[in-house]
Short mmCIF file of N, CA and C and ligand atoms in Angstrom, two decimals:
data_model
loop_
_atom_site.label_atom_id
_atom_site.label_comp_id
_atom_site.label_asym_id
_atom_site.label_seq_id
_atom_site.Cartn_x
_atom_site.Cartn_y
_atom_site.Cartn_z
N MET V 1 -15.26 19.31 9.73
CA MET V 1 -13.93 18.72 9.64
C MET V 1 -13.85 17.76 8.46
N THR V 2 -14.87 16.86 8.34
CA THR V 2 -14.81 15.90 7.24
C THR V 2 -15.45 16.46 5.97
N GLU V 3 -15.12 15.84 4.84
CA GLU V 3 -15.67 16.21 3.53
C GLU V 3 -17.13 15.76 3.43
N PRO V 4 -17.93 16.43 2.59
CA PRO V 4 -19.33 16.02 2.41
C PRO V 4 -19.48 14.59 1.86
N ALA V 5 -18.51 14.13 1.09
CA ALA V 5 -18.61 12.79 0.49
C ALA V 5 -18.25 11.67 1.47
N ILE V 6 -17.83 12.06 2.66
CA ILE V 6 -17.38 11.07 3.65
C ILE V 6 -18.53 10.65 4.56
N GLU V 7 -18.69 9.34 4.73
CA GLU V 7 -19.72 8.83 5.63
C GLU V 7 -19.21 8.79 7.08
N ARG V 8 -18.06 8.15 7.26
CA ARG V 8 -17.49 8.10 8.61
C ARG V 8 -15.99 7.86 8.52
N VAL V 9 -15.31 8.33 9.56
CA VAL V 9 -13.86 8.12 9.63
C VAL V 9 -13.59 6.74 10.22
N LEU V 10 -12.77 5.97 9.53
CA LEU V 10 -12.40 4.62 10.01
C LEU V 10 -11.21 4.70 10.93
N PHE V 11 -10.19 5.43 10.49
CA PHE V 11 -8.95 5.58 11.28
C PHE V 11 -8.54 7.04 11.26
N THR V 12 -8.33 7.59 12.45
CA THR V 12 -7.90 8.98 12.55
C THR V 12 -6.41 9.09 12.24
N GLU V 13 -5.98 10.33 12.03
CA GLU V 13 -4.57 10.60 11.77
C GLU V 13 -3.71 10.04 12.91
N GLU V 14 -4.17 10.21 14.13
CA GLU V 14 -3.41 9.74 15.30
C GLU V 14 -3.32 8.22 15.33
N GLN V 15 -4.43 7.55 15.02
CA GLN V 15 -4.42 6.07 14.99
C GLN V 15 -3.49 5.56 13.90
N ILE V 16 -3.51 6.20 12.76
CA ILE V 16 -2.66 5.77 11.64
C ILE V 16 -1.19 5.94 12.02
N GLU V 17 -0.88 7.10 12.56
CA GLU V 17 0.50 7.39 12.96
C GLU V 17 1.00 6.37 13.99
N ALA V 18 0.17 6.07 14.97
CA ALA V 18 0.56 5.12 16.03
C ALA V 18 0.78 3.72 15.45
N ARG V 19 -0.09 3.32 14.55
CA ARG V 19 0.02 1.98 13.97
C ARG V 19 1.23 1.88 13.04
N ILE V 20 1.50 2.95 12.31
CA ILE V 20 2.67 2.95 11.42
C ILE V 20 3.96 2.82 12.24
N ARG V 21 3.98 3.47 13.38
CA ARG V 21 5.16 3.34 14.25
C ARG V 21 5.36 1.88 14.69
N GLU V 22 4.26 1.21 15.03
CA GLU V 22 4.36 -0.19 15.45
C GLU V 22 4.88 -1.07 14.32
N VAL V 23 4.31 -0.89 13.13
CA VAL V 23 4.72 -1.72 11.99
C VAL V 23 6.17 -1.41 11.60
N ALA V 24 6.55 -0.15 11.69
CA ALA V 24 7.94 0.22 11.38
C ALA V 24 8.89 -0.46 12.36
N ALA V 25 8.48 -0.59 13.61
CA ALA V 25 9.31 -1.26 14.60
C ALA V 25 9.44 -2.75 14.26
N GLU V 26 8.33 -3.37 13.85
CA GLU V 26 8.37 -4.79 13.43
C GLU V 26 9.33 -4.98 12.26
N ILE V 27 9.24 -4.09 11.30
CA ILE V 27 10.09 -4.20 10.10
C ILE V 27 11.55 -4.01 10.48
N SER V 28 11.82 -3.00 11.31
CA SER V 28 13.20 -2.73 11.71
C SER V 28 13.80 -3.92 12.44
N THR V 29 12.97 -4.61 13.24
CA THR V 29 13.45 -5.80 13.95
C THR V 29 13.75 -6.91 12.98
N LYS V 30 12.81 -7.15 12.06
CA LYS V 30 12.98 -8.26 11.12
C LYS V 30 14.22 -8.08 10.24
N TYR V 31 14.52 -6.85 9.85
CA TYR V 31 15.63 -6.61 8.92
C TYR V 31 16.88 -6.06 9.63
N THR V 32 16.96 -6.25 10.94
CA THR V 32 18.12 -5.75 11.69
C THR V 32 19.42 -6.22 11.05
N GLY V 33 20.36 -5.30 10.90
CA GLY V 33 21.67 -5.64 10.35
C GLY V 33 21.69 -5.68 8.83
N ARG V 34 20.54 -5.41 8.22
CA ARG V 34 20.48 -5.40 6.76
C ARG V 34 20.04 -4.02 6.26
N GLU V 35 20.15 -3.88 4.95
CA GLU V 35 19.70 -2.65 4.31
C GLU V 35 18.45 -3.00 3.52
N LEU V 36 17.43 -2.16 3.61
CA LEU V 36 16.14 -2.49 3.00
C LEU V 36 15.79 -1.51 1.88
N LYS V 37 15.32 -2.06 0.76
CA LYS V 37 14.80 -1.18 -0.29
C LYS V 37 13.28 -1.21 -0.27
N LEU V 38 12.69 -0.05 -0.03
CA LEU V 38 11.24 0.09 -0.08
C LEU V 38 10.84 0.43 -1.50
N ILE V 39 9.88 -0.31 -2.03
CA ILE V 39 9.36 0.00 -3.36
C ILE V 39 7.91 0.40 -3.23
N GLY V 40 7.64 1.66 -3.54
CA GLY V 40 6.29 2.19 -3.42
C GLY V 40 5.56 2.16 -4.74
N VAL V 41 4.27 1.83 -4.65
CA VAL V 41 3.45 1.81 -5.85
C VAL V 41 2.68 3.13 -5.92
N MET V 42 2.99 3.90 -6.95
CA MET V 42 2.34 5.21 -7.12
C MET V 42 0.92 5.02 -7.63
N LYS V 43 0.04 5.94 -7.29
CA LYS V 43 0.37 7.06 -6.44
C LYS V 43 -0.06 6.77 -4.99
N GLY V 44 -0.93 5.80 -4.82
CA GLY V 44 -1.58 5.60 -3.53
C GLY V 44 -0.67 5.34 -2.36
N ALA V 45 0.46 4.63 -2.60
CA ALA V 45 1.29 4.19 -1.48
C ALA V 45 2.30 5.24 -1.02
N ILE V 46 2.38 6.36 -1.72
CA ILE V 46 3.43 7.34 -1.41
C ILE V 46 3.29 7.92 -0.01
N PHE V 47 2.06 8.20 0.39
CA PHE V 47 1.83 8.79 1.72
C PHE V 47 2.26 7.80 2.80
N PHE V 48 1.88 6.55 2.62
CA PHE V 48 2.24 5.50 3.59
C PHE V 48 3.74 5.27 3.58
N LEU V 49 4.32 5.19 2.42
CA LEU V 49 5.76 4.90 2.32
C LEU V 49 6.60 5.96 3.04
N THR V 50 6.28 7.21 2.84
CA THR V 50 7.10 8.26 3.48
C THR V 50 6.90 8.24 5.01
N ALA V 51 5.68 8.00 5.45
CA ALA V 51 5.42 7.95 6.89
C ALA V 51 6.14 6.76 7.52
N LEU V 52 6.08 5.62 6.83
CA LEU V 52 6.73 4.41 7.32
C LEU V 52 8.25 4.57 7.37
N ALA V 53 8.79 5.09 6.28
CA ALA V 53 10.24 5.21 6.15
C ALA V 53 10.84 6.06 7.28
N ARG V 54 10.12 7.08 7.70
CA ARG V 54 10.65 7.97 8.73
C ARG V 54 10.84 7.28 10.07
N HIS V 55 10.10 6.19 10.27
CA HIS V 55 10.19 5.49 11.56
C HIS V 55 11.06 4.24 11.52
N LEU V 56 11.63 3.92 10.36
CA LEU V 56 12.50 2.75 10.28
C LEU V 56 13.87 3.10 10.83
N THR V 57 14.47 2.16 11.56
CA THR V 57 15.76 2.44 12.19
C THR V 57 16.90 1.72 11.47
N ILE V 58 16.59 1.00 10.39
CA ILE V 58 17.60 0.34 9.57
C ILE V 58 17.91 1.24 8.37
N PRO V 59 19.03 1.02 7.68
CA PRO V 59 19.30 1.81 6.48
C PRO V 59 18.28 1.48 5.38
N VAL V 60 17.74 2.52 4.77
CA VAL V 60 16.64 2.35 3.82
C VAL V 60 16.92 3.07 2.50
N LYS V 61 16.63 2.40 1.41
CA LYS V 61 16.61 3.04 0.09
C LYS V 61 15.18 3.02 -0.42
N ILE V 62 14.88 3.94 -1.31
CA ILE V 62 13.50 4.06 -1.81
C ILE V 62 13.50 4.09 -3.33
N ASP V 63 12.57 3.36 -3.92
CA ASP V 63 12.33 3.47 -5.36
C ASP V 63 10.83 3.39 -5.58
N LEU V 64 10.38 3.87 -6.71
CA LEU V 64 8.94 3.94 -6.97
C LEU V 64 8.62 3.34 -8.33
N LEU V 65 7.44 2.76 -8.42
CA LEU V 65 6.95 2.37 -9.74
C LEU V 65 5.49 2.77 -9.83
N ALA V 66 5.03 2.94 -11.06
CA ALA V 66 3.61 3.26 -11.27
C ALA V 66 3.01 2.20 -12.17
N ILE V 67 1.77 1.86 -11.87
CA ILE V 67 1.09 0.89 -12.71
C ILE V 67 -0.14 1.55 -13.31
N SER V 68 -0.60 1.01 -14.43
CA SER V 68 -1.88 1.46 -14.94
C SER V 68 -2.68 0.24 -15.36
N ALA V 69 -3.99 0.35 -15.15
CA ALA V 69 -4.88 -0.76 -15.48
C ALA V 69 -5.14 -0.74 -16.98
N PHE V 70 -5.37 -1.91 -17.55
CA PHE V 70 -5.67 -1.99 -18.97
C PHE V 70 -7.08 -1.49 -19.28
N GLY V 71 -7.95 -1.50 -18.30
CA GLY V 71 -9.31 -1.02 -18.52
C GLY V 71 -10.28 -1.76 -17.65
N LYS V 72 -11.50 -1.25 -17.61
CA LYS V 72 -12.52 -1.82 -16.73
C LYS V 72 -12.86 -3.28 -17.08
N GLY V 73 -12.72 -3.61 -18.38
CA GLY V 73 -13.09 -4.95 -18.82
C GLY V 73 -12.11 -6.02 -18.39
N ALA V 74 -10.96 -5.60 -17.89
CA ALA V 74 -9.93 -6.57 -17.52
C ALA V 74 -9.42 -6.28 -16.12
N PRO V 75 -10.22 -6.56 -15.11
CA PRO V 75 -9.79 -6.25 -13.75
C PRO V 75 -8.53 -7.02 -13.35
N GLY V 76 -7.64 -6.35 -12.73
CA GLY V 76 -6.43 -7.02 -12.27
C GLY V 76 -5.36 -7.12 -13.33
N VAL V 77 -5.70 -6.74 -14.56
CA VAL V 77 -4.67 -6.76 -15.60
C VAL V 77 -4.02 -5.38 -15.62
N VAL V 78 -2.80 -5.34 -15.16
CA VAL V 78 -2.10 -4.06 -15.06
C VAL V 78 -0.78 -4.15 -15.79
N ARG V 79 -0.20 -3.00 -16.07
CA ARG V 79 1.15 -2.98 -16.63
C ARG V 79 1.95 -1.93 -15.88
N ILE V 80 3.27 -2.04 -15.95
CA ILE V 80 4.13 -1.07 -15.29
C ILE V 80 4.23 0.16 -16.20
N ALA V 81 3.69 1.28 -15.73
CA ALA V 81 3.68 2.50 -16.53
C ALA V 81 4.94 3.33 -16.29
N LYS V 82 5.48 3.24 -15.09
CA LYS V 82 6.77 3.89 -14.77
C LYS V 82 7.57 2.87 -13.99
N ASP V 83 8.70 2.50 -14.53
CA ASP V 83 9.49 1.44 -13.88
C ASP V 83 10.42 2.01 -12.81
N LEU V 84 11.01 1.10 -12.05
CA LEU V 84 11.99 1.49 -11.03
C LEU V 84 13.18 2.19 -11.69
N ASP V 85 13.88 3.02 -10.92
CA ASP V 85 15.08 3.67 -11.45
C ASP V 85 16.26 2.69 -11.47
N ASP V 86 16.30 1.79 -10.49
CA ASP V 86 17.48 0.93 -10.34
C ASP V 86 17.09 -0.55 -10.29
N THR V 87 18.10 -1.40 -10.43
CA THR V 87 17.88 -2.84 -10.31
C THR V 87 17.66 -3.18 -8.83
N ILE V 88 17.11 -4.36 -8.61
CA ILE V 88 16.90 -4.82 -7.22
C ILE V 88 17.62 -6.15 -6.98
N GLU V 89 18.41 -6.57 -7.92
CA GLU V 89 19.08 -7.87 -7.82
C GLU V 89 19.93 -7.95 -6.55
N GLY V 90 19.73 -9.01 -5.78
CA GLY V 90 20.52 -9.24 -4.58
C GLY V 90 20.13 -8.39 -3.38
N GLU V 91 19.07 -7.61 -3.50
CA GLU V 91 18.69 -6.71 -2.41
C GLU V 91 17.50 -7.24 -1.62
N ASP V 92 17.40 -6.81 -0.37
CA ASP V 92 16.21 -7.08 0.43
C ASP V 92 15.18 -6.02 0.07
N VAL V 93 14.06 -6.49 -0.49
CA VAL V 93 13.07 -5.57 -1.05
C VAL V 93 11.74 -5.73 -0.31
N LEU V 94 11.11 -4.60 -0.01
CA LEU V 94 9.78 -4.62 0.58
C LEU V 94 8.85 -3.80 -0.31
N LEU V 95 7.88 -4.49 -0.89
CA LEU V 95 6.87 -3.82 -1.71
C LEU V 95 5.88 -3.13 -0.77
N VAL V 96 5.65 -1.84 -0.99
CA VAL V 96 4.78 -1.07 -0.11
C VAL V 96 3.52 -0.65 -0.87
N GLU V 97 2.38 -1.13 -0.39
CA GLU V 97 1.12 -0.88 -1.08
C GLU V 97 0.15 -0.11 -0.20
N ASP V 98 -0.78 0.59 -0.85
CA ASP V 98 -1.83 1.27 -0.09
C ASP V 98 -2.87 0.28 0.40
N ILE V 99 -3.29 -0.63 -0.52
CA ILE V 99 -4.33 -1.58 -0.14
C ILE V 99 -4.17 -2.86 -0.96
N VAL V 100 -4.35 -3.98 -0.31
CA VAL V 100 -4.47 -5.26 -1.02
C VAL V 100 -5.94 -5.64 -0.94
N ASP V 101 -6.55 -5.69 -2.12
CA ASP V 101 -7.99 -5.91 -2.20
C ASP V 101 -8.23 -7.31 -2.78
N THR V 102 -8.43 -7.42 -4.08
CA THR V 102 -8.57 -8.76 -4.67
C THR V 102 -7.25 -9.52 -4.64
N GLY V 103 -6.14 -8.76 -4.62
CA GLY V 103 -4.82 -9.38 -4.64
C GLY V 103 -4.23 -9.48 -6.03
N LEU V 104 -5.02 -9.13 -7.03
CA LEU V 104 -4.56 -9.29 -8.42
C LEU V 104 -3.38 -8.37 -8.74
N THR V 105 -3.50 -7.10 -8.34
CA THR V 105 -2.42 -6.15 -8.61
C THR V 105 -1.15 -6.59 -7.88
N THR V 106 -1.33 -6.96 -6.63
CA THR V 106 -0.19 -7.36 -5.81
C THR V 106 0.52 -8.58 -6.39
N ARG V 107 -0.27 -9.57 -6.80
CA ARG V 107 0.36 -10.76 -7.36
C ARG V 107 1.17 -10.43 -8.61
N TYR V 108 0.60 -9.59 -9.45
CA TYR V 108 1.32 -9.18 -10.66
C TYR V 108 2.65 -8.51 -10.30
N LEU V 109 2.60 -7.60 -9.34
CA LEU V 109 3.81 -6.87 -8.96
C LEU V 109 4.84 -7.79 -8.31
N LEU V 110 4.38 -8.69 -7.44
CA LEU V 110 5.31 -9.61 -6.78
C LEU V 110 6.00 -10.51 -7.80
N GLN V 111 5.24 -10.96 -8.81
CA GLN V 111 5.85 -11.79 -9.85
C GLN V 111 6.86 -11.00 -10.66
N ALA V 112 6.47 -9.78 -11.03
CA ALA V 112 7.37 -8.95 -11.84
C ALA V 112 8.66 -8.64 -11.09
N LEU V 113 8.55 -8.36 -9.79
CA LEU V 113 9.73 -8.01 -9.00
C LEU V 113 10.57 -9.24 -8.70
N SER V 114 9.92 -10.36 -8.44
CA SER V 114 10.67 -11.56 -8.09
C SER V 114 11.49 -12.06 -9.28
N ALA V 115 11.03 -11.76 -10.49
CA ALA V 115 11.79 -12.14 -11.70
C ALA V 115 13.10 -11.37 -11.82
N ARG V 116 13.25 -10.30 -11.02
CA ARG V 116 14.48 -9.51 -11.06
C ARG V 116 15.50 -9.95 -10.01
N ASN V 117 15.21 -11.08 -9.39
CA ASN V 117 16.14 -11.73 -8.46
C ASN V 117 16.59 -10.90 -7.25
N PRO V 118 15.64 -10.37 -6.49
CA PRO V 118 16.03 -9.74 -5.22
C PRO V 118 16.51 -10.82 -4.25
N ARG V 119 17.24 -10.43 -3.22
CA ARG V 119 17.66 -11.40 -2.19
C ARG V 119 16.45 -11.89 -1.44
N SER V 120 15.55 -10.96 -1.12
CA SER V 120 14.27 -11.32 -0.51
C SER V 120 13.23 -10.33 -0.98
N LEU V 121 11.97 -10.75 -0.91
CA LEU V 121 10.88 -9.88 -1.37
C LEU V 121 9.71 -10.01 -0.40
N GLY V 122 9.40 -8.92 0.28
CA GLY V 122 8.29 -8.92 1.23
C GLY V 122 7.21 -7.95 0.79
N LEU V 123 6.10 -8.02 1.51
CA LEU V 123 4.96 -7.16 1.18
C LEU V 123 4.46 -6.48 2.44
N CYS V 124 4.32 -5.16 2.35
CA CYS V 124 3.79 -4.37 3.46
C CYS V 124 2.65 -3.51 2.93
N THR V 125 1.49 -3.61 3.55
CA THR V 125 0.36 -2.81 3.07
C THR V 125 -0.27 -2.02 4.20
N LEU V 126 -0.73 -0.83 3.86
CA LEU V 126 -1.43 0.00 4.84
C LEU V 126 -2.77 -0.65 5.18
N LEU V 127 -3.51 -1.04 4.15
CA LEU V 127 -4.84 -1.62 4.36
C LEU V 127 -4.94 -2.99 3.71
N ASP V 128 -5.71 -3.86 4.34
CA ASP V 128 -5.90 -5.21 3.85
C ASP V 128 -7.40 -5.51 3.90
N ARG V 129 -7.98 -5.79 2.72
CA ARG V 129 -9.41 -6.12 2.70
C ARG V 129 -9.53 -7.58 2.28
N THR V 130 -9.29 -8.46 3.25
CA THR V 130 -9.19 -9.89 2.94
C THR V 130 -10.50 -10.47 2.43
N ILE V 131 -11.62 -9.85 2.78
CA ILE V 131 -12.93 -10.39 2.41
C ILE V 131 -13.14 -10.39 0.89
N ARG V 132 -12.43 -9.52 0.18
CA ARG V 132 -12.58 -9.46 -1.27
C ARG V 132 -11.47 -10.20 -2.03
N ARG V 133 -10.64 -10.93 -1.30
CA ARG V 133 -9.48 -11.57 -1.94
C ARG V 133 -9.90 -12.63 -2.95
N LEU V 134 -9.34 -12.55 -4.14
CA LEU V 134 -9.55 -13.58 -5.18
C LEU V 134 -8.33 -14.47 -5.29
N ILE V 135 -7.18 -13.90 -4.95
CA ILE V 135 -5.92 -14.63 -5.08
C ILE V 135 -5.15 -14.50 -3.78
N GLN V 136 -4.67 -15.62 -3.29
CA GLN V 136 -3.91 -15.58 -2.04
C GLN V 136 -2.56 -14.92 -2.25
N VAL V 137 -2.27 -13.93 -1.43
CA VAL V 137 -0.94 -13.34 -1.41
C VAL V 137 -0.48 -13.29 0.04
N ARG V 138 0.82 -13.46 0.24
CA ARG V 138 1.34 -13.44 1.60
C ARG V 138 1.62 -12.00 2.03
N VAL V 139 0.83 -11.52 2.96
CA VAL V 139 1.04 -10.16 3.47
C VAL V 139 1.96 -10.27 4.68
N ASP V 140 3.16 -9.73 4.57
CA ASP V 140 4.13 -9.85 5.67
C ASP V 140 3.87 -8.83 6.78
N PHE V 141 3.48 -7.62 6.37
CA PHE V 141 3.18 -6.56 7.34
C PHE V 141 1.96 -5.80 6.87
N ARG V 142 1.03 -5.56 7.80
CA ARG V 142 -0.10 -4.72 7.44
C ARG V 142 -0.49 -3.87 8.63
N CYS V 143 -1.02 -2.69 8.34
CA CYS V 143 -1.44 -1.81 9.43
C CYS V 143 -2.86 -2.13 9.86
N PHE V 144 -3.80 -2.17 8.90
CA PHE V 144 -5.20 -2.35 9.27
C PHE V 144 -5.93 -3.28 8.32
N GLU V 145 -6.79 -4.10 8.90
CA GLU V 145 -7.78 -4.87 8.12
C GLU V 145 -9.02 -3.97 8.01
N ILE V 146 -9.65 -3.94 6.83
CA ILE V 146 -10.83 -3.07 6.68
C ILE V 146 -12.04 -3.83 6.17
N PRO V 147 -13.24 -3.30 6.44
CA PRO V 147 -14.48 -3.95 5.98
C PRO V 147 -14.68 -3.76 4.48
N ASP V 148 -15.73 -4.37 3.96
CA ASP V 148 -16.00 -4.35 2.52
C ASP V 148 -16.70 -3.06 2.09
N ARG V 149 -16.03 -1.94 2.29
CA ARG V 149 -16.53 -0.64 1.88
C ARG V 149 -15.39 0.13 1.23
N PHE V 150 -15.74 0.98 0.25
CA PHE V 150 -14.73 1.78 -0.44
C PHE V 150 -14.22 2.87 0.49
N VAL V 151 -12.91 2.98 0.57
CA VAL V 151 -12.32 3.97 1.48
C VAL V 151 -11.41 4.94 0.74
N VAL V 152 -11.25 6.11 1.33
CA VAL V 152 -10.35 7.12 0.77
C VAL V 152 -9.50 7.72 1.88
N GLY V 153 -8.46 8.43 1.45
CA GLY V 153 -7.61 9.15 2.39
C GLY V 153 -6.28 8.48 2.61
N PHE V 154 -5.33 9.22 3.13
CA PHE V 154 -3.97 8.75 3.36
C PHE V 154 -3.40 8.06 2.12
N GLY V 155 -3.67 8.65 0.96
CA GLY V 155 -3.13 8.12 -0.31
C GLY V 155 -4.18 7.49 -1.19
N LEU V 156 -5.26 7.00 -0.58
CA LEU V 156 -6.28 6.32 -1.40
C LEU V 156 -7.24 7.34 -2.00
N ASP V 157 -7.58 7.10 -3.26
CA ASP V 157 -8.37 8.08 -3.99
C ASP V 157 -9.73 7.57 -4.43
N TYR V 158 -10.61 8.54 -4.72
CA TYR V 158 -11.81 8.29 -5.50
C TYR V 158 -11.73 9.27 -6.66
N LYS V 159 -11.56 8.77 -7.88
CA LYS V 159 -11.36 9.62 -9.06
C LYS V 159 -10.25 10.64 -8.84
N GLN V 160 -9.16 10.17 -8.26
CA GLN V 160 -7.94 10.97 -8.01
C GLN V 160 -8.08 12.00 -6.88
N LEU V 161 -9.24 12.07 -6.25
CA LEU V 161 -9.42 13.02 -5.15
C LEU V 161 -9.26 12.31 -3.80
N TYR V 162 -9.09 13.11 -2.77
CA TYR V 162 -9.06 12.70 -1.35
C TYR V 162 -7.77 12.01 -0.91
N ARG V 163 -6.79 11.89 -1.80
CA ARG V 163 -5.53 11.26 -1.38
C ARG V 163 -4.90 12.02 -0.22
N ASN V 164 -5.09 13.33 -0.18
CA ASN V 164 -4.40 14.17 0.79
C ASN V 164 -5.07 14.22 2.16
N LEU V 165 -6.19 13.53 2.33
CA LEU V 165 -6.80 13.49 3.68
C LEU V 165 -5.85 12.80 4.65
N GLY V 166 -5.76 13.32 5.86
CA GLY V 166 -4.87 12.73 6.86
C GLY V 166 -5.44 11.47 7.48
N TYR V 167 -6.77 11.33 7.39
CA TYR V 167 -7.46 10.17 7.96
C TYR V 167 -7.90 9.22 6.85
N ILE V 168 -8.41 8.04 7.25
CA ILE V 168 -8.96 7.08 6.29
C ILE V 168 -10.45 6.98 6.57
N ALA V 169 -11.26 7.12 5.51
CA ALA V 169 -12.70 7.22 5.71
C ALA V 169 -13.47 6.41 4.69
N VAL V 170 -14.69 6.04 5.09
CA VAL V 170 -15.62 5.35 4.19
C VAL V 170 -16.38 6.39 3.39
N MET V 171 -16.48 6.18 2.07
CA MET V 171 -17.24 7.07 1.21
C MET V 171 -18.73 6.84 1.42
N LYS V 172 -19.53 7.89 1.19
CA LYS V 172 -20.99 7.73 1.19
C LYS V 172 -21.40 6.85 0.00
N HIS V 173 -22.45 6.10 0.15
CA HIS V 173 -22.87 5.17 -0.89
C HIS V 173 -23.23 5.86 -2.20
N ASP V 174 -23.81 7.07 -2.12
CA ASP V 174 -24.32 7.71 -3.32
C ASP V 174 -23.28 8.52 -4.08
N THR V 175 -22.01 8.42 -3.70
CA THR V 175 -21.00 9.20 -4.44
C THR V 175 -20.20 8.30 -5.37
P1 LIG Y 1 -6.50 -5.18 -6.14
O1 LIG Y 1 -7.98 -5.47 -6.28
O2 LIG Y 1 -5.94 -5.85 -4.93
O3 LIG Y 1 -5.79 -5.51 -7.40
O4 LIG Y 1 -6.38 -3.61 -5.90
C1 LIG Y 1 -6.30 -2.74 -6.97
C2 LIG Y 1 -6.22 -1.29 -6.60
O5 LIG Y 1 -7.54 -0.81 -6.45
C3 LIG Y 1 -5.52 -0.89 -5.34
O6 LIG Y 1 -4.12 -0.81 -5.46
C4 LIG Y 1 -6.12 0.50 -5.11
O7 LIG Y 1 -5.43 1.46 -5.88
C5 LIG Y 1 -7.52 0.34 -5.65
N1 LIG Y 1 -8.49 0.16 -4.56
C6 LIG Y 1 -9.02 -0.99 -4.09
N2 LIG Y 1 -9.88 -0.75 -3.08
C7 LIG Y 1 -9.89 0.60 -2.90
C8 LIG Y 1 -10.59 1.48 -1.98
O8 LIG Y 1 -11.39 1.10 -1.11
N3 LIG Y 1 -10.32 2.82 -2.13
C9 LIG Y 1 -9.46 3.31 -3.05
N4 LIG Y 1 -8.79 2.52 -3.93
C10 LIG Y 1 -9.00 1.18 -3.84
MG1 LIG Y 2 -6.77 4.19 -7.24
#
């Protein structure tokens, strides 16, 4: 069932689905009576964003952005490679991420988005690895806290592979 490069499954498809439903309910409650714009960070967050969006009971709009890293020598230094299609001024915005690790990428994105004057700006992440945090970021909604191991699946990649796995798994050390 699992790939050879996988050491163990952390969260099964069923566990992920159940947790996403819970978080979607929390979000729907918090934004009751409002319209929410979900902003997904490509490519990793797309799987989470679509699963989450299907369970929201409030009116939802979706936009996407892509970032690219400047290189290995400059961790956390990213730029927007594909920008949003529309403005977010005056809107309730929720940034949707696959994982918040050091927090560097997230902080950059939150600053860039907040400069566009949304009505509110929140953060929702599928995975949170707080043990590796270098910069404090306020995570408003998260599905799972994870240990200090590299994970793949449900959008997360290793060299662009394994995004399509339905589960989330720890990679073997030697890969
Ligand atoms: P940051 O360290 O919080 O800036 O995270 C940077 C990016 O690294 C994330 O958005 C992910 O794309 C990627 N990343 C961090 N940890 C993992 C992991 O365990 N598996 C796959 N990608 C990861
Ligand atoms: Mg990646």
